[in-house]
Each structure stands twice: as C-alpha cells, then as structure tokens.
PDB file of C-alpha atoms in Angstrom:
ATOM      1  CA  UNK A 530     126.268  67.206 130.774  1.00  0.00           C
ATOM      2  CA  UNK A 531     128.365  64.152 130.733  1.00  0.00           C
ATOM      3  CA  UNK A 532     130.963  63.729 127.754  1.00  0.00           C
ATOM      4  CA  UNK A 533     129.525  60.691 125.877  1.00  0.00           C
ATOM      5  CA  UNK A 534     126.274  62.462 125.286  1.00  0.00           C
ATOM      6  CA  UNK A 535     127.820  66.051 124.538  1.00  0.00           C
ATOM      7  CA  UNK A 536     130.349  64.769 122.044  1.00  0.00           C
ATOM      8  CA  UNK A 537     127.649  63.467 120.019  1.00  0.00           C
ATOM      9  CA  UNK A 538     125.271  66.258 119.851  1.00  0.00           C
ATOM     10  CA  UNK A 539     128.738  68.586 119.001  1.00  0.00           C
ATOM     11  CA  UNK A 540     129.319  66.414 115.973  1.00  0.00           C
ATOM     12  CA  UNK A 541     125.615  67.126 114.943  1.00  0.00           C
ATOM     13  CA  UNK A 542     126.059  70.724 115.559  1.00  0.00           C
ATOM     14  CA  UNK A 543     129.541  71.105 113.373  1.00  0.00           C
ATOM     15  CA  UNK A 544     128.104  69.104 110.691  1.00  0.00           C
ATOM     16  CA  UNK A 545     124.094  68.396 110.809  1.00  0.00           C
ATOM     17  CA  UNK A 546     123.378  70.249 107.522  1.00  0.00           C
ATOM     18  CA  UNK A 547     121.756  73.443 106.423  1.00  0.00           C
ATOM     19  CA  UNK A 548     117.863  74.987 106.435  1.00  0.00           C
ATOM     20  CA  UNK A 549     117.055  77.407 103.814  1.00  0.00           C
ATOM     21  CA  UNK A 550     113.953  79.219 102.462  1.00  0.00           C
ATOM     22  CA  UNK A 551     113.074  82.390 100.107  1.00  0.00           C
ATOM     23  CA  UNK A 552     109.636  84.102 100.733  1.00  0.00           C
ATOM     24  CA  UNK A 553     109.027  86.711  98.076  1.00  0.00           C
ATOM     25  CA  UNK A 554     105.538  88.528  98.406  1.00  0.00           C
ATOM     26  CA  UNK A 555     104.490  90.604  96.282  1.00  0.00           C
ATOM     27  CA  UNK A 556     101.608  93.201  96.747  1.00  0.00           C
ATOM     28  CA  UNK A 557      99.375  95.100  94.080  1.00  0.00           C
ATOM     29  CA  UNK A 558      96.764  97.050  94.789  1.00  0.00           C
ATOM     30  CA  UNK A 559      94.802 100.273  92.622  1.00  0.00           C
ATOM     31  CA  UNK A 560      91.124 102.444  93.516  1.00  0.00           C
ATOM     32  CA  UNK A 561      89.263 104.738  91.840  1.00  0.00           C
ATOM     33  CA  UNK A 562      87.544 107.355  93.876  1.00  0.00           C
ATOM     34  CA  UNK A 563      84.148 108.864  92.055  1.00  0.00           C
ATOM     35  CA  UNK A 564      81.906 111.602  93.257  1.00  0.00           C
ATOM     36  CA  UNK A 565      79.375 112.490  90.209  1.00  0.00           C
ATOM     37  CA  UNK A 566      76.957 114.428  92.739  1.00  0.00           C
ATOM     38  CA  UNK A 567      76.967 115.607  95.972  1.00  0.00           C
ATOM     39  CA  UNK A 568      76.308 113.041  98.843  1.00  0.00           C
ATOM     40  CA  UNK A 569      76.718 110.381  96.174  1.00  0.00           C
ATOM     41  CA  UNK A 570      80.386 108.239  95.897  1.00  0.00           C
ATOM     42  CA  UNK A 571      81.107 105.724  93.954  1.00  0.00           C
ATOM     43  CA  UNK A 572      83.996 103.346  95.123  1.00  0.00           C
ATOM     44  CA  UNK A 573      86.122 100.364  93.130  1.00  0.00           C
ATOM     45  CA  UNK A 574      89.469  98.894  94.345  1.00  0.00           C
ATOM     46  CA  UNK A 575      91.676  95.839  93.075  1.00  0.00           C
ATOM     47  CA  UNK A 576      94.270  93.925  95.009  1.00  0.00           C
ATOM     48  CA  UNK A 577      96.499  91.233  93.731  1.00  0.00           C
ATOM     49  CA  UNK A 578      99.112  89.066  95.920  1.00  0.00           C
ATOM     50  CA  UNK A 579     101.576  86.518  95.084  1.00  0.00           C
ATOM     51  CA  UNK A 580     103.280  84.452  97.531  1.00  0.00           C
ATOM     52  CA  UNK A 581     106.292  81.824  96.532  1.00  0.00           C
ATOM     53  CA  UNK A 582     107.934  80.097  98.993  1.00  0.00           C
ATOM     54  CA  UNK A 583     110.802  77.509  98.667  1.00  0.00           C
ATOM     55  CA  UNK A 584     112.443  75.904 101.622  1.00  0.00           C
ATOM     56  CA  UNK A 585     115.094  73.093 101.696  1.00  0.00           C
ATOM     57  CA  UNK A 586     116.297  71.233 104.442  1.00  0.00           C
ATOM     58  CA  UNK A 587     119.505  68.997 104.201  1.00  0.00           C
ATOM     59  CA  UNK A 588     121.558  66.860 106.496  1.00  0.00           C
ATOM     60  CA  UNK A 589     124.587  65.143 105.292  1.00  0.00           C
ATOM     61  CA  UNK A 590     125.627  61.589 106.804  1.00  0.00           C
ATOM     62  CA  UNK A 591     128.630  62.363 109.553  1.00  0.00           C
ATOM     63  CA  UNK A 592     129.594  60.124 112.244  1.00  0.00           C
ATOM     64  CA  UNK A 593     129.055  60.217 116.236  1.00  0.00           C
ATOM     65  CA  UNK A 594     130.961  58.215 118.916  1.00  0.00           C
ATOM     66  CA  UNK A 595     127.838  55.919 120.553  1.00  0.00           C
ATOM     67  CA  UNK A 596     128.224  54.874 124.202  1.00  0.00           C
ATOM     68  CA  UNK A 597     124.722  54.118 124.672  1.00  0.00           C
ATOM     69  CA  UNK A 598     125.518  50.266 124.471  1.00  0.00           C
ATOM     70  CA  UNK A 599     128.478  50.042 125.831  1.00  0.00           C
ATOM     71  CA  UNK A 600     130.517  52.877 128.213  1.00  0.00           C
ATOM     72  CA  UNK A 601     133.556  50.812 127.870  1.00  0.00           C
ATOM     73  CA  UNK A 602     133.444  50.121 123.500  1.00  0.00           C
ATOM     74  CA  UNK A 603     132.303  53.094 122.196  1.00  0.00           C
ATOM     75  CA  UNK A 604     130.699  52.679 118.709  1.00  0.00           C
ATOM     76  CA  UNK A 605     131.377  54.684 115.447  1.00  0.00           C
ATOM     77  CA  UNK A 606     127.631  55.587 114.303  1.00  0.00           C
ATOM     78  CA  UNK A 607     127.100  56.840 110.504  1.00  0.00           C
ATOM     79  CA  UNK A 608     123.821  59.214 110.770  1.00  0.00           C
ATOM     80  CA  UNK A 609     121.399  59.326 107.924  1.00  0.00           C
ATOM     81  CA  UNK A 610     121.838  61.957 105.039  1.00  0.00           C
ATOM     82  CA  UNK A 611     118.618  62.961 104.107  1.00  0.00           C
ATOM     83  CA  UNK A 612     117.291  66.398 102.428  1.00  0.00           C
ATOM     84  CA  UNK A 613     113.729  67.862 102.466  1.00  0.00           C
ATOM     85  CA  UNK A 614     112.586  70.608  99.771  1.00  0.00           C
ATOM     86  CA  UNK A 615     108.615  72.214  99.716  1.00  0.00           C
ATOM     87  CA  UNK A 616     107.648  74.693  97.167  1.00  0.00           C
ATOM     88  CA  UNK A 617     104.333  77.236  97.181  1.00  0.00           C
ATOM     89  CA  UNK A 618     102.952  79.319  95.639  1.00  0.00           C
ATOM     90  CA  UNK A 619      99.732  81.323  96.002  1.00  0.00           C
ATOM     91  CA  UNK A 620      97.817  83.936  94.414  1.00  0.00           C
ATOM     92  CA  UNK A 621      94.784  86.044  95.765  1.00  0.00           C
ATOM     93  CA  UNK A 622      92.669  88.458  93.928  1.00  0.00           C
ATOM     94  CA  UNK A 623      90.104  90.560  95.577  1.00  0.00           C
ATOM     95  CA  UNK A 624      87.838  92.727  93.493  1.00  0.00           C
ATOM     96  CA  UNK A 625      85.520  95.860  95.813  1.00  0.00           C
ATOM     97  CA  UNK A 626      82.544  97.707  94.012  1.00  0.00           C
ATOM     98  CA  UNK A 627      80.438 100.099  96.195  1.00  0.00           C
ATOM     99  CA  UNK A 628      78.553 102.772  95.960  1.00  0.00           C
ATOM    100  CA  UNK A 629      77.842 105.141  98.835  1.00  0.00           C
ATOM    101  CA  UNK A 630      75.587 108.297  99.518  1.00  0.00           C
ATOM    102  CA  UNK A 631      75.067 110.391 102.479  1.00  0.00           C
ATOM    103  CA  UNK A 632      72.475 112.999 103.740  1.00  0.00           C
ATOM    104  CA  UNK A 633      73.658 115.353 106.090  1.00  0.00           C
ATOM    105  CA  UNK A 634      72.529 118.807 105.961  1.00  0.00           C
ATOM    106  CA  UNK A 635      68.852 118.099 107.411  1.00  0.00           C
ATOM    107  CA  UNK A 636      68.460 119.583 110.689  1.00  0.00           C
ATOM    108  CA  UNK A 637      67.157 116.456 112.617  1.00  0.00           C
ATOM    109  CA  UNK A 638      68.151 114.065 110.550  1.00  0.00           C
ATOM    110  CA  UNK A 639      71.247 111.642 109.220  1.00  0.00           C
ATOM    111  CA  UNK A 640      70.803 109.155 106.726  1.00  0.00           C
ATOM    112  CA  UNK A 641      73.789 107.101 105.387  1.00  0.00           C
ATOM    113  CA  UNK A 642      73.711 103.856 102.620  1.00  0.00           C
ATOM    114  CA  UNK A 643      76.059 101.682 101.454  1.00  0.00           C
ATOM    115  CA  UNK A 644      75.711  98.870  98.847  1.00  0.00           C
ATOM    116  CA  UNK A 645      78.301  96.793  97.237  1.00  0.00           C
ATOM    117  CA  UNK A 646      79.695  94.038  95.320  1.00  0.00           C
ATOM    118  CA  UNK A 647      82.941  91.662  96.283  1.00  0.00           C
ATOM    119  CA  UNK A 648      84.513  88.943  94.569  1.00  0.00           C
ATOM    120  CA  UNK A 649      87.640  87.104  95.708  1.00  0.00           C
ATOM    121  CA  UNK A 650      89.471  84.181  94.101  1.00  0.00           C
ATOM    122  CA  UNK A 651      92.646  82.297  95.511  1.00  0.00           C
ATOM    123  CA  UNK A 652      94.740  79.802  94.029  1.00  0.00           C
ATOM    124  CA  UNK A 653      98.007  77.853  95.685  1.00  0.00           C
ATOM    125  CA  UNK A 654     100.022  75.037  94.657  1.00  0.00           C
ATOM    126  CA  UNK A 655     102.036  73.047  96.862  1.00  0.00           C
ATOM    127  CA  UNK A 656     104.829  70.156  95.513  1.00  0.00           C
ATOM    128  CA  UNK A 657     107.266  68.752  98.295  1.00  0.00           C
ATOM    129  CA  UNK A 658     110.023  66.052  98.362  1.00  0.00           C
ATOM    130  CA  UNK A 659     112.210  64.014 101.150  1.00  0.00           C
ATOM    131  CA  UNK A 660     114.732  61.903  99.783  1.00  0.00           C
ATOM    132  CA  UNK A 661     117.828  60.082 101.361  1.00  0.00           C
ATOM    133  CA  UNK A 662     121.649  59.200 100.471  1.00  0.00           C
ATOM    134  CA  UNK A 663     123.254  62.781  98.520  1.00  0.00           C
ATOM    135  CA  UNK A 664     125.743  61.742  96.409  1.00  0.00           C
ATOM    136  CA  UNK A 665     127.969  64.521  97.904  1.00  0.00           C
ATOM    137  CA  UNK A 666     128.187  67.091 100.784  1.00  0.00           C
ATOM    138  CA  UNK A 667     129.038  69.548  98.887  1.00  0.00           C
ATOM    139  CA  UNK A 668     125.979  69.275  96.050  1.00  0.00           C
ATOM    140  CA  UNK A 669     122.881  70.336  97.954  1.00  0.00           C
ATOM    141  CA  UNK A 670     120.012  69.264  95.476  1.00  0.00           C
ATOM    142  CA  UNK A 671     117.166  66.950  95.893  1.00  0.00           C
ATOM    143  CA  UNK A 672     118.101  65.680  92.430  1.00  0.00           C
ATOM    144  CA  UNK A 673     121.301  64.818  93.419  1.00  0.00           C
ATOM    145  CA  UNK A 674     120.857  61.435  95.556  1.00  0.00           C
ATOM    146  CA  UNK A 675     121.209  57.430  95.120  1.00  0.00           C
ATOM    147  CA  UNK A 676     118.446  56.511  97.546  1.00  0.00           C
ATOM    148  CA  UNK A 677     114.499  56.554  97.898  1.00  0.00           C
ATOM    149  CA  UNK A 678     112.915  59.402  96.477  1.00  0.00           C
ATOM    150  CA  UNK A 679     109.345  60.641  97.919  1.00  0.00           C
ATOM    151  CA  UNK A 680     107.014  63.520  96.370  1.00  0.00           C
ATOM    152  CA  UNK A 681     104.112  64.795  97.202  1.00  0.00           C
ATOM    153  CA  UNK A 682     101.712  67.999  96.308  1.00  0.00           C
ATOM    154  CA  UNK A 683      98.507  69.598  95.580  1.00  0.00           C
ATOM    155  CA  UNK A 684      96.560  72.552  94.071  1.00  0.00           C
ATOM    156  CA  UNK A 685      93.578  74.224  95.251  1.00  0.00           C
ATOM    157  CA  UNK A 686      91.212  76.915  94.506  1.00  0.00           C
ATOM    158  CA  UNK A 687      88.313  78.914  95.977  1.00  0.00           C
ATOM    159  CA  UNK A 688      86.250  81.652  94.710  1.00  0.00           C
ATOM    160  CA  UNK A 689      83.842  83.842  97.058  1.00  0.00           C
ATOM    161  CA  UNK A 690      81.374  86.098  95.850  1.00  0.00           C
ATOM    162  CA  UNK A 691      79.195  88.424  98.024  1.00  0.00           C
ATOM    163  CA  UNK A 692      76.184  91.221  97.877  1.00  0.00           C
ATOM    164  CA  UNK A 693      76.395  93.698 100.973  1.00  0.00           C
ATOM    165  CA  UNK A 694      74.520  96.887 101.871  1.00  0.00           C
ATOM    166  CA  UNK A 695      74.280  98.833 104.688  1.00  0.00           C
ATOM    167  CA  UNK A 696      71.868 101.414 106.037  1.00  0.00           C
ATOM    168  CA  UNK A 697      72.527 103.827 109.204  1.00  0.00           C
ATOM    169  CA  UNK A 698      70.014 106.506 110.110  1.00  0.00           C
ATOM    170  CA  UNK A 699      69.942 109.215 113.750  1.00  0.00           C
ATOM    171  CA  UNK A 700      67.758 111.072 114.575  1.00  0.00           C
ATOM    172  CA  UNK A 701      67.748 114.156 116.387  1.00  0.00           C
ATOM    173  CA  UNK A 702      71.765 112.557 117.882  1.00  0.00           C
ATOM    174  CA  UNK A 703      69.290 110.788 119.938  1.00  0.00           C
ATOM    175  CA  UNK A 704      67.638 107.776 118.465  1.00  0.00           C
ATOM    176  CA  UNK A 705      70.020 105.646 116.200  1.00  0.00           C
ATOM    177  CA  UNK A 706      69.394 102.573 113.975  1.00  0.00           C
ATOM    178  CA  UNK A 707      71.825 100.810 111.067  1.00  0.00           C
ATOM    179  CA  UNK A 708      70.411  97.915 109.470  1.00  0.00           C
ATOM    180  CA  UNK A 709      72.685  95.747 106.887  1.00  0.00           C
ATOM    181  CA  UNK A 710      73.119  92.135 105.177  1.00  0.00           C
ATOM    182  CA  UNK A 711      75.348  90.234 103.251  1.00  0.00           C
ATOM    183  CA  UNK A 712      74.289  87.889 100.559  1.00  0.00           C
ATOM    184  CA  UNK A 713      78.021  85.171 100.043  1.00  0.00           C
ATOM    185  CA  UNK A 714      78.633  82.396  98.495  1.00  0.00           C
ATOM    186  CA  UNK A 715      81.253  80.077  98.589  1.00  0.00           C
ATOM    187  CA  UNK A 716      82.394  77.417  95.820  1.00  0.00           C
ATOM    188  CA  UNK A 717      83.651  75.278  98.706  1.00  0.00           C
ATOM    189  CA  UNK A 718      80.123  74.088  98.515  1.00  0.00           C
ATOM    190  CA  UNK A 719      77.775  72.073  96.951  1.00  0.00           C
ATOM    191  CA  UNK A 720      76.278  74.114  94.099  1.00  0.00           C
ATOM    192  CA  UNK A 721      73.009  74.291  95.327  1.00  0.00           C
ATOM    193  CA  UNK A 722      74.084  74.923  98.907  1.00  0.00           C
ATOM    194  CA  UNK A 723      76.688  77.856  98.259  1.00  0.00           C
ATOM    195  CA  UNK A 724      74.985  80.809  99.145  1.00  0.00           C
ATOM    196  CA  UNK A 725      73.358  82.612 102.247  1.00  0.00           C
ATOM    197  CA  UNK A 726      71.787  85.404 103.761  1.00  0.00           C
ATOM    198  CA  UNK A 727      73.362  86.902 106.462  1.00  0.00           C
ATOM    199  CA  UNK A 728      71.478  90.199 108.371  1.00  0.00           C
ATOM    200  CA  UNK A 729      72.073  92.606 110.984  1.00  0.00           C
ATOM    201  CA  UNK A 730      70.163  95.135 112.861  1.00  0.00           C
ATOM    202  CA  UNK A 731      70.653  97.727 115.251  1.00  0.00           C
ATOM    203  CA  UNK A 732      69.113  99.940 117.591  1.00  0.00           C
ATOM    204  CA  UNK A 733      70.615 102.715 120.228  1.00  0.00           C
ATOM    205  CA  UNK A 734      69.305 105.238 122.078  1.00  0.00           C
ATOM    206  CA  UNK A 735      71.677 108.175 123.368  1.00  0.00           C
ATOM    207  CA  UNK A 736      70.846 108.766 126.832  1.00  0.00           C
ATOM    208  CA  UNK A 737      73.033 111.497 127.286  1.00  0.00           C
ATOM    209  CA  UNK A 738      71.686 113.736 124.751  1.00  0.00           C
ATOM    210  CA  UNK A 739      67.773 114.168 126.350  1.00  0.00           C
ATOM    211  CA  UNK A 740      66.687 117.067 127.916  1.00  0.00           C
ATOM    212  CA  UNK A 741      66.140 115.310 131.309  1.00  0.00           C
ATOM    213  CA  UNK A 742      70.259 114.485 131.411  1.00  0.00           C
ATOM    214  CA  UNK A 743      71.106 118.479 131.201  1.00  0.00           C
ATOM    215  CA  UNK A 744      72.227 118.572 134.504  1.00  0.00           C
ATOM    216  CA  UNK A 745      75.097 115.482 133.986  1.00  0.00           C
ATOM    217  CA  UNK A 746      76.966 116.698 130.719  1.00  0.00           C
ATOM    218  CA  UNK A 747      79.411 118.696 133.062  1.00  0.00           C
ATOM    219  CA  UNK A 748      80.565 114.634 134.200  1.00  0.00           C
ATOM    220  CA  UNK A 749      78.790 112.612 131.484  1.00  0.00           C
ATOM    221  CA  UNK A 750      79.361 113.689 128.443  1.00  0.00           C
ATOM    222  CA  UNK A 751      77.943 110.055 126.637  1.00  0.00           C
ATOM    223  CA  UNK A 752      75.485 107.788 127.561  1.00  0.00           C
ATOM    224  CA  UNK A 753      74.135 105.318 125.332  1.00  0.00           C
ATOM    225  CA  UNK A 754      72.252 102.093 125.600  1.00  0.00           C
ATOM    226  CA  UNK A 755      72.135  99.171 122.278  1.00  0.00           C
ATOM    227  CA  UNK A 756      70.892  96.305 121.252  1.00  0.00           C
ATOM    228  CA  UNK A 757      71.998  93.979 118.118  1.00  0.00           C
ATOM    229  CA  UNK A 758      71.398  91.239 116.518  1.00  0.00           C
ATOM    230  CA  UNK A 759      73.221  89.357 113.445  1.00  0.00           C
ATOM    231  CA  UNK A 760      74.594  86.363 111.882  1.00  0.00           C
ATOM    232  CA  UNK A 761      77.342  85.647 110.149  1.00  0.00           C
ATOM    233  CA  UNK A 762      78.351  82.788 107.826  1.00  0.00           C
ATOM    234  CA  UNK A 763      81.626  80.665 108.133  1.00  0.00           C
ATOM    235  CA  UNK A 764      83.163  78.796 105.018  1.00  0.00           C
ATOM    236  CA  UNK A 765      86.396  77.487 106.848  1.00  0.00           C
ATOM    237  CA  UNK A 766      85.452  73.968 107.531  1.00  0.00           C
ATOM    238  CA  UNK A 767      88.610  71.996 106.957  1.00  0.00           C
ATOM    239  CA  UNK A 768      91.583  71.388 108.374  1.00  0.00           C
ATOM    240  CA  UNK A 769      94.886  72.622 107.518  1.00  0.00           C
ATOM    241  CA  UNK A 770      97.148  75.673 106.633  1.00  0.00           C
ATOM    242  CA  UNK A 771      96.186  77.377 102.952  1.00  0.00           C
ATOM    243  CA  UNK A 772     100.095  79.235 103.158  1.00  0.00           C
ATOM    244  CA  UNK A 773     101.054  75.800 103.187  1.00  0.00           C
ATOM    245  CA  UNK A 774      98.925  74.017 100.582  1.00  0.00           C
ATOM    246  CA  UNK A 775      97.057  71.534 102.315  1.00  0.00           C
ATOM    247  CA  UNK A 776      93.757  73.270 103.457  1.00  0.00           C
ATOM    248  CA  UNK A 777      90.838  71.273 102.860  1.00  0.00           C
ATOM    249  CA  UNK A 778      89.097  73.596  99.875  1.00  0.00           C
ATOM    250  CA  UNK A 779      86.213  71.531  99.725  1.00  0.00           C
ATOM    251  CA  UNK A 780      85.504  69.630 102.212  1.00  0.00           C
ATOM    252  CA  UNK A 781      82.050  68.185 101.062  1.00  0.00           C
ATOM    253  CA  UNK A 782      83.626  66.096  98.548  1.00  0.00           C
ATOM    254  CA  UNK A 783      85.040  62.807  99.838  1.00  0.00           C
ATOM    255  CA  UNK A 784      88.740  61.835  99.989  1.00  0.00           C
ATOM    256  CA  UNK A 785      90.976  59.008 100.488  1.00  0.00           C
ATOM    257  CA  UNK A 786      94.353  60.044 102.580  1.00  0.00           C
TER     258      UNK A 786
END
C-alpha cells in the first residue's frame, strides 16, 4: 500500500467516530401442569418477550491529505460529520391451552389425543434518524447538530390464532396411524380470508415386528415403511426484517414508498 492512500484511511481510523448499541431482552414465561384423572392432562403455558434495541452511529468531520487529483499538490479534504441513531422495540405474547389423554394399558392397543388452543400477538415499533453537521466532537447526540435532520419510523402488529388436535393410534407395535389438523388464522389478512384448514395424515407399518421377520431381529432390530400427507399454511408474505421494524404486516393493503 502506497502512502497517499494509507495516510488517508489512518486519519479515518484515529478519528472516524464511534458505533454503539444496547440490546436488552427480556424473557417471561409460567405453566401449569394438571392431571384430574388418570390418562387425562391438562396443559396451559404463557410467554412474554420484550426486545429494545438502540444503536447510534457517529462520525465527526476530520481532515485527510487528497492526492487523488494531483500527486504533486496534495489537498486538505474536510470529511462529512454525520450521526445515525435507530430505536426498537418489540413485544411478543404467546398464550398455549391443551388438553391431552392417553390409553396405554390395553394389551394390543395405544391410543393417544391431543387438542389445543394458541394465540400469539406481536407488536414492534421502529423510529430512526440520520442527521449531519454536530455542533461538537465531543457531544454525541442526534439533537445536537446545525444541519439537515431526517426521521423516519413505523409500528406494526399481528395477531395469530389457531385450533390444533392430534390423534396417534398402534396397534399390536405393528400397524401405526396419527391423524391431526390445524385450524389458523392470521390478521395479516383480509377479514374474510384469514383463516384455514390445514390436515395431516399418517400411516406406517412396522416391518420388523411380524412374525415372518423372526429370523432378522438378531441384525434388524427396526424396519418400518410410511406414508404422509399434509399441508401447511404460510402467513410471511412480505418483505423485510420484523427485529428491525420494517416487515410488511399486511401486505394486502396497498402502500405508497
């Protein structure tokens, strides 16, 4: 690396300014366990999380030697002073109710169901700045400037909602089948488009455990054979990061940028 160019980028490096940012996350979470029978549990958790992030960014004006133009008449170059600042914060709740109950103690066979309840809201806000021209190096503050001033921000919420059960049954450790579904909705959607059904079914067969396979369990010890089908639903259809405020919460209503 040649001189003119390194003695530039060392002035940058001595005094090009600070970057800064707090994260604080916070994480609540509490469940209740029931079992009023035998076989038979009931099941409710709560979560809560807070996210706040500030970050600042600030570069004061300092000078560079410029031989660019001229290798002979260097050039003293002022650089700009400018300082950037972003603030989030986000909040998620997420709400679990489901009841479970299990048969076991039948000889040939195991029967298992699930059904439930889940609700989830989020929330995040999102306010940023650039501005130019601090009125001192040593006073690092957006506030504290002379020049142009930009600001920009957002909020944004969602709310899900969704209806689950699930059923598995075996018979015999042979013959195996689970069946569930989801019913979600979304309020990133219309209102008459924001829920659907979603279901899934299963069906194995365990090879290994027939009569016919007696003579393989001293090398194969599992065999099974499945088929599935399902579908699933997807409710992330804009564009964007939601830690950093500018997802796209609905995207079916139109916006100018």
């Amino acid at each position: 690396m040649s001189w003119n160019h390194a003695f530039p980028i060392y002035e940058q490096l001595q005094n090009g300014g600070r970057t800064k940012f707090t994260n604080q996350d916070i994480w609540l979470k509490a469940g209740l366990v029931a079992n009023p029978v035998k076989g038979f549990t009931l099941n409710g958790n709560f979560s809560y999380n807070a996210f706040n992030r500030q970050f600042e960014h600030a570069r004061p004006a300092f000078e560079v030697v410029d031989f660019e133009l001229d290798q002979d008449n260097p050039v003293f170059v002022t650089g700009d002073d400018t300082i950037d600042a972003l603030r989030n914060y986000n909040q998620n709740y997420v709400l679990n109710l489901f009841a479970e109950y299990e048969m076991s103690q039948l000889d040939d066979h195991y029967f298992k169901f699930i059904a439930g309840f889940n609700q989830e809201w989020d929330f995040n806000t999102r306010l940023a700045g650039d501005a130019n021209q601090l009125v001192s190096s040593n006073i690092i503050d957006i506030g504290a400037v002379t020049g142009n001033r930009f600001v920009s921000g957002g909020k944004g919420e969602a709310t899900l909602r969704g209806y689950f059960y699930r059923l598995n049954y075996i018979y015999k450790e042979k013959y195996l089948l689970e069946a569930s579904s989801r019913y979600d909705g979304t309020s990133r959607f219309p209102s008459g488009d924001r829920f659907g059904l979603f279901p899934f079914i299963s069906a194995g067969w365990r090879i290994s455990n027939e009569g016919f396979m007696s003579g393989t369990r001293d090398w194969l010890d599992n065999l099974k054979i499945r088929a599935s089908y399902g579908e699933l639903g997807n409710q992330l259809l804009g564009s964007g990061s939601q830690l950093l405020g500018n997802d796209n919460f609905y995207p079916y209503i139109p916006s100018l940028m």
